[in-house]
């Protein structure tokens, strides 16, 4: 299937891009790497009169360490995230997830901003950003505003991004000593969306108990979401196999997957349980330095 016709726009600056979006509000859509947007257009899930290609705005492609945070330009390629020594050394959760996005061709074309911005519940990086408590910088006609990933996703393909706004930067924390993260994904074959995936981030306090837990889920339900039930259960407890298993049971019980060609509801819940245990256990081992 081919997308409906559209006019291609290639602005020279971010200011020009925002101006065009404002002048054609509701009729235009940002195009970056195209790896998330083009399939949506080809399946005619959406259509726009104008595609505004910001791929040439190289000022939006960077990875910068600043204190205990890492700032990532929205046009940074997923493959660059995967290969970045800065990311690998300071946020293995993000590097690990980036390496599992689709295939190498998609990672070399697709951008971190594009993977995060559309609200596709099958995309990997939104769950990682939820687990990391990342912040999104949105730039529009009235300037820039920062939105936590936790409040950005509203529904399937529905986010807090305004029609004339552009996601320009993502800020994630450095994973410090005593903290750990992991992303575990189950898919049918290489390049597929996941049947279920879990991003886990935990910290261990001076008592040896869980100080922080953020557990986010991919491909189960209409949006990527955090399991508050699992998180609340783990905080203040030892991250033992028994407690991790109980937390994952709570996560699975609250999940609402839909049956589709990828599997039945019960099958998806079982896969979610398996990847959940592996992700939290792996994050725990990393927090302990194992």
Short mmCIF file of C-alpha atoms in Angstrom, two decimals:
data_model
loop_
_atom_site.label_atom_id
_atom_site.label_comp_id
_atom_site.label_asym_id
_atom_site.label_seq_id
_atom_site.Cartn_x
_atom_site.Cartn_y
_atom_site.Cartn_z
CA UNK A 1 0.00 0.00 0.00
CA UNK A 2 1.23 3.50 -0.82
CA UNK A 3 0.70 6.65 1.28
CA UNK A 4 -1.64 9.37 0.18
CA UNK A 5 0.01 12.24 -1.69
CA UNK A 6 1.86 14.92 0.26
CA UNK A 7 4.14 17.89 -0.35
CA UNK A 8 7.76 17.52 0.76
CA UNK A 9 9.29 20.42 2.72
CA UNK A 10 12.98 20.68 3.70
CA UNK A 11 13.60 23.60 6.09
CA UNK A 12 17.12 24.92 6.63
CA UNK A 13 16.75 25.73 10.31
CA UNK A 14 14.77 24.60 13.33
CA UNK A 15 13.12 28.03 13.42
CA UNK A 16 11.96 27.61 9.82
CA UNK A 17 10.60 24.15 10.59
CA UNK A 18 8.60 25.37 13.59
CA UNK A 19 7.30 28.33 11.60
CA UNK A 20 6.05 26.06 8.82
CA UNK A 21 4.39 23.71 11.30
CA UNK A 22 2.60 26.67 12.89
CA UNK A 23 1.43 28.01 9.53
CA UNK A 24 0.14 24.56 8.53
CA UNK A 25 -0.93 23.33 11.94
CA UNK A 26 -2.77 20.03 11.74
CA UNK A 27 -1.78 19.52 8.10
CA UNK A 28 1.95 18.83 8.50
CA UNK A 29 4.14 16.21 10.15
CA UNK A 30 7.82 16.08 11.00
CA UNK A 31 9.96 13.56 9.09
CA UNK A 32 13.35 12.61 10.54
CA UNK A 33 14.75 9.14 9.77
CA UNK A 34 11.36 7.99 8.52
CA UNK A 35 11.63 4.51 10.02
CA UNK A 36 8.59 5.00 12.26
CA UNK A 37 6.56 7.54 10.27
CA UNK A 38 6.74 6.08 6.76
CA UNK A 39 5.20 2.70 7.73
CA UNK A 40 2.36 4.58 9.45
CA UNK A 41 1.73 6.57 6.26
CA UNK A 42 2.02 3.53 4.00
CA UNK A 43 -0.56 1.66 6.07
CA UNK A 44 -2.69 4.84 5.95
CA UNK A 45 -3.06 4.97 9.70
CA UNK A 46 -2.52 8.73 9.17
CA UNK A 47 -2.08 11.19 6.32
CA UNK A 48 -0.74 14.74 6.07
CA UNK A 49 -0.61 17.38 3.36
CA UNK A 50 3.02 18.21 4.14
CA UNK A 51 6.00 16.24 5.40
CA UNK A 52 8.60 18.53 6.95
CA UNK A 53 11.99 16.81 6.67
CA UNK A 54 14.32 17.94 9.47
CA UNK A 55 16.92 15.28 8.72
CA UNK A 56 19.38 17.92 7.55
CA UNK A 57 19.39 19.83 10.85
CA UNK A 58 22.69 18.44 12.10
CA UNK A 59 22.58 20.65 15.21
CA UNK A 60 20.02 18.16 16.55
CA UNK A 61 22.42 15.20 16.38
CA UNK A 62 24.69 14.88 19.44
CA UNK A 63 25.46 12.95 22.63
CA UNK A 64 26.76 15.14 25.47
CA UNK A 65 27.58 14.20 29.05
CA UNK A 66 26.79 16.97 31.54
CA UNK A 67 27.35 16.05 35.16
CA UNK A 68 25.04 13.20 36.10
CA UNK A 69 22.99 13.50 32.88
CA UNK A 70 23.41 12.72 29.20
CA UNK A 71 21.78 15.01 26.63
CA UNK A 72 20.89 13.39 23.31
CA UNK A 73 19.82 15.30 20.22
CA UNK A 74 16.59 13.97 18.76
CA UNK A 75 18.19 13.37 15.34
CA UNK A 76 20.88 11.09 16.77
CA UNK A 77 20.66 7.77 14.93
CA UNK A 78 19.69 4.72 16.93
CA UNK A 79 22.85 3.05 15.67
CA UNK A 80 24.91 5.89 17.12
CA UNK A 81 23.28 5.29 20.50
CA UNK A 82 24.13 1.60 20.21
CA UNK A 83 27.80 2.28 19.40
CA UNK A 84 28.44 5.32 21.62
CA UNK A 85 31.11 4.66 24.25
CA UNK A 86 29.62 7.48 26.33
CA UNK A 87 26.28 5.66 26.41
CA UNK A 88 27.78 2.20 26.89
CA UNK A 89 29.87 3.34 29.85
CA UNK A 90 27.21 5.44 31.55
CA UNK A 91 23.81 4.02 30.55
CA UNK A 92 23.99 0.39 29.52
CA UNK A 93 20.18 0.12 29.59
CA UNK A 94 19.83 2.58 26.72
CA UNK A 95 22.70 1.05 24.73
CA UNK A 96 21.27 -2.43 25.21
CA UNK A 97 17.81 -1.41 24.05
CA UNK A 98 19.14 0.52 21.05
CA UNK A 99 20.95 -2.61 19.87
CA UNK A 100 17.61 -4.47 19.80
CA UNK A 101 15.66 -1.96 17.71
CA UNK A 102 14.59 -3.66 14.46
CA UNK A 103 17.69 -4.44 12.34
CA UNK A 104 20.97 -2.68 11.54
CA UNK A 105 19.56 -0.91 8.47
CA UNK A 106 16.72 0.61 10.49
CA UNK A 107 19.08 1.55 13.34
CA UNK A 108 21.40 3.33 10.91
CA UNK A 109 18.51 5.36 9.46
CA UNK A 110 16.08 5.76 12.35
CA UNK A 111 16.51 8.43 15.02
CA UNK A 112 16.09 8.26 18.77
CA UNK A 113 13.53 11.07 18.56
CA UNK A 114 11.50 9.32 15.90
CA UNK A 115 11.40 6.09 17.89
CA UNK A 116 10.15 7.93 20.96
CA UNK A 117 7.83 10.61 19.60
CA UNK A 118 5.04 8.78 17.77
CA UNK A 119 3.58 6.88 20.70
CA UNK A 120 3.83 3.51 18.96
CA UNK A 121 3.44 0.92 21.77
CA UNK A 122 5.63 -1.53 19.86
CA UNK A 123 8.65 0.79 19.79
CA UNK A 124 11.44 -0.10 22.18
CA UNK A 125 12.88 3.21 23.31
CA UNK A 126 9.75 4.73 24.92
CA UNK A 127 9.79 2.02 27.60
CA UNK A 128 13.48 2.65 28.20
CA UNK A 129 12.81 6.38 28.61
CA UNK A 130 10.03 5.59 31.08
CA UNK A 131 12.32 3.32 33.09
CA UNK A 132 15.07 5.97 33.06
CA UNK A 133 12.64 8.77 33.99
CA UNK A 134 13.91 10.67 30.95
CA UNK A 135 12.93 14.22 30.03
CA UNK A 136 11.86 15.36 26.56
CA UNK A 137 12.55 18.87 25.27
CA UNK A 138 9.77 20.06 22.95
CA UNK A 139 10.37 23.16 20.84
CA UNK A 140 7.52 25.16 19.33
CA UNK A 141 6.40 28.69 18.40
CA UNK A 142 6.44 29.83 22.03
CA UNK A 143 9.88 28.43 22.81
CA UNK A 144 10.87 25.19 24.48
CA UNK A 145 9.35 23.20 27.32
CA UNK A 146 10.46 20.08 29.12
CA UNK A 147 8.11 17.15 29.64
CA UNK A 148 8.88 13.98 31.61
CA UNK A 149 8.50 10.81 29.58
CA UNK A 150 6.11 9.60 32.28
CA UNK A 151 3.49 12.17 31.23
CA UNK A 152 4.23 12.29 27.49
CA UNK A 153 2.34 9.20 26.30
CA UNK A 154 -1.45 9.55 26.34
CA UNK A 155 -2.80 6.71 24.17
CA UNK A 156 -1.82 4.65 21.16
CA UNK A 157 -0.11 7.09 18.74
CA UNK A 158 -1.24 9.98 20.96
CA UNK A 159 1.27 12.09 22.91
CA UNK A 160 1.70 15.49 24.55
CA UNK A 161 3.48 16.87 21.46
CA UNK A 162 1.68 19.88 20.01
CA UNK A 163 0.95 20.10 16.27
CA UNK A 164 3.56 22.85 15.87
CA UNK A 165 6.15 21.35 18.23
CA UNK A 166 9.25 19.27 17.55
CA UNK A 167 11.00 16.89 19.93
CA UNK A 168 14.54 18.30 19.91
CA UNK A 169 16.35 16.69 22.85
CA UNK A 170 16.15 13.82 25.31
CA UNK A 171 17.90 13.85 28.68
CA UNK A 172 18.67 10.60 30.50
CA UNK A 173 20.55 10.01 33.75
CA UNK A 174 23.97 8.49 34.16
CA UNK A 175 23.49 5.09 35.82
CA UNK A 176 25.60 5.43 38.95
CA UNK A 177 27.20 2.82 41.22
CA UNK A 178 24.51 0.90 43.08
CA UNK A 179 22.08 1.24 40.17
CA UNK A 180 21.40 -1.06 37.27
CA UNK A 181 19.22 -1.34 34.21
CA UNK A 182 18.36 -3.93 31.57
CA UNK A 183 16.12 -4.36 28.55
CA UNK A 184 14.87 -7.80 27.57
CA UNK A 185 12.80 -8.38 24.46
CA UNK A 186 11.11 -11.45 22.96
CA UNK A 187 10.27 -11.46 19.26
CA UNK A 188 9.48 -14.10 16.67
CA UNK A 189 12.39 -13.28 14.37
CA UNK A 190 15.08 -10.68 13.82
CA UNK A 191 13.70 -7.26 12.94
CA UNK A 192 10.21 -7.93 14.28
CA UNK A 193 8.39 -5.89 16.87
CA UNK A 194 8.44 -7.61 20.24
CA UNK A 195 5.71 -9.89 21.50
CA UNK A 196 6.61 -8.42 24.87
CA UNK A 197 9.59 -6.53 26.29
CA UNK A 198 10.51 -5.04 29.65
CA UNK A 199 12.87 -2.22 30.62
CA UNK A 200 13.95 -2.36 34.26
CA UNK A 201 15.89 0.14 36.37
CA UNK A 202 16.65 -0.44 40.06
CA UNK A 203 18.80 1.07 42.79
CA UNK A 204 20.00 -0.65 45.94
CA UNK A 205 20.30 1.40 49.13
CA UNK A 206 22.80 1.15 51.98
CA UNK A 207 20.59 -1.44 53.70
CA UNK A 208 20.82 -3.69 50.67
CA UNK A 209 17.17 -3.15 49.79
CA UNK A 210 15.55 -1.76 46.66
CA UNK A 211 15.56 2.03 46.84
CA UNK A 212 14.10 2.76 43.41
CA UNK A 213 12.30 0.57 40.90
CA UNK A 214 11.00 1.61 37.50
CA UNK A 215 9.61 -1.20 35.35
CA UNK A 216 8.25 -0.36 31.88
CA UNK A 217 6.52 -2.58 29.34
CA UNK A 218 6.58 -2.67 25.52
CA UNK A 219 3.97 -4.15 23.14
CA UNK A 220 1.40 -4.98 25.82
CA UNK A 221 -1.59 -2.66 25.59
CA UNK A 222 -2.20 0.61 23.73
CA UNK A 223 0.83 2.46 25.17
CA UNK A 224 4.21 1.78 26.71
CA UNK A 225 3.59 1.93 30.46
CA UNK A 226 5.20 1.56 33.87
CA UNK A 227 3.97 -1.15 36.22
CA UNK A 228 3.33 0.75 39.43
CA UNK A 229 2.18 -2.49 41.09
CA UNK A 230 5.54 -4.17 40.52
CA UNK A 231 7.51 -1.04 41.44
CA UNK A 232 5.66 -0.42 44.70
CA UNK A 233 6.06 -4.05 45.73
CA UNK A 234 9.84 -4.05 45.22
CA UNK A 235 10.71 -0.78 46.95
CA UNK A 236 12.10 -1.39 50.44
CA UNK A 237 12.56 -5.12 49.89
CA UNK A 238 15.50 -7.34 49.04
CA UNK A 239 15.71 -7.96 45.32
CA UNK A 240 15.57 -11.71 45.84
CA UNK A 241 14.38 -14.18 43.23
CA UNK A 242 11.19 -14.67 45.23
CA UNK A 243 10.42 -10.96 45.46
CA UNK A 244 11.24 -10.37 41.80
CA UNK A 245 8.91 -13.22 40.82
CA UNK A 246 6.11 -11.80 42.98
CA UNK A 247 6.58 -8.32 41.49
CA UNK A 248 6.41 -9.72 37.97
CA UNK A 249 3.23 -11.62 38.85
CA UNK A 250 1.68 -8.30 39.87
CA UNK A 251 2.84 -6.73 36.60
CA UNK A 252 1.37 -9.56 34.54
CA UNK A 253 -1.92 -9.55 36.47
CA UNK A 254 -2.44 -5.86 35.72
CA UNK A 255 -1.44 -6.10 32.04
CA UNK A 256 -4.15 -6.12 29.38
CA UNK A 257 -2.69 -7.54 26.15
CA UNK A 258 -4.93 -8.15 23.16
CA UNK A 259 -4.93 -11.36 21.16
CA UNK A 260 -3.56 -10.92 17.64
CA UNK A 261 -1.60 -12.93 15.04
CA UNK A 262 1.43 -12.79 17.35
CA UNK A 263 -0.31 -14.77 20.08
CA UNK A 264 -3.17 -15.26 22.50
CA UNK A 265 -3.64 -13.24 25.67
CA UNK A 266 -2.35 -16.09 27.84
CA UNK A 267 0.70 -16.59 25.60
CA UNK A 268 1.59 -12.89 25.72
CA UNK A 269 1.24 -12.83 29.50
CA UNK A 270 3.56 -15.80 29.84
CA UNK A 271 6.14 -14.14 27.59
CA UNK A 272 5.78 -10.94 29.62
CA UNK A 273 6.42 -12.89 32.82
CA UNK A 274 9.59 -14.47 31.42
CA UNK A 275 11.10 -11.25 30.05
CA UNK A 276 10.08 -9.38 33.20
CA UNK A 277 11.93 -11.76 35.49
CA UNK A 278 15.00 -11.70 33.26
CA UNK A 279 15.05 -7.89 32.97
CA UNK A 280 14.69 -7.18 36.70
CA UNK A 281 17.16 -9.92 37.62
CA UNK A 282 19.70 -8.60 35.14
CA UNK A 283 19.23 -5.02 36.36
CA UNK A 284 19.70 -6.23 39.94
CA UNK A 285 22.93 -8.05 39.09
CA UNK A 286 24.27 -4.90 37.45
CA UNK A 287 23.33 -2.79 40.48
CA UNK A 288 25.21 -5.26 42.67
CA UNK A 289 28.18 -5.25 40.32
CA UNK A 290 27.81 -8.96 39.58
#
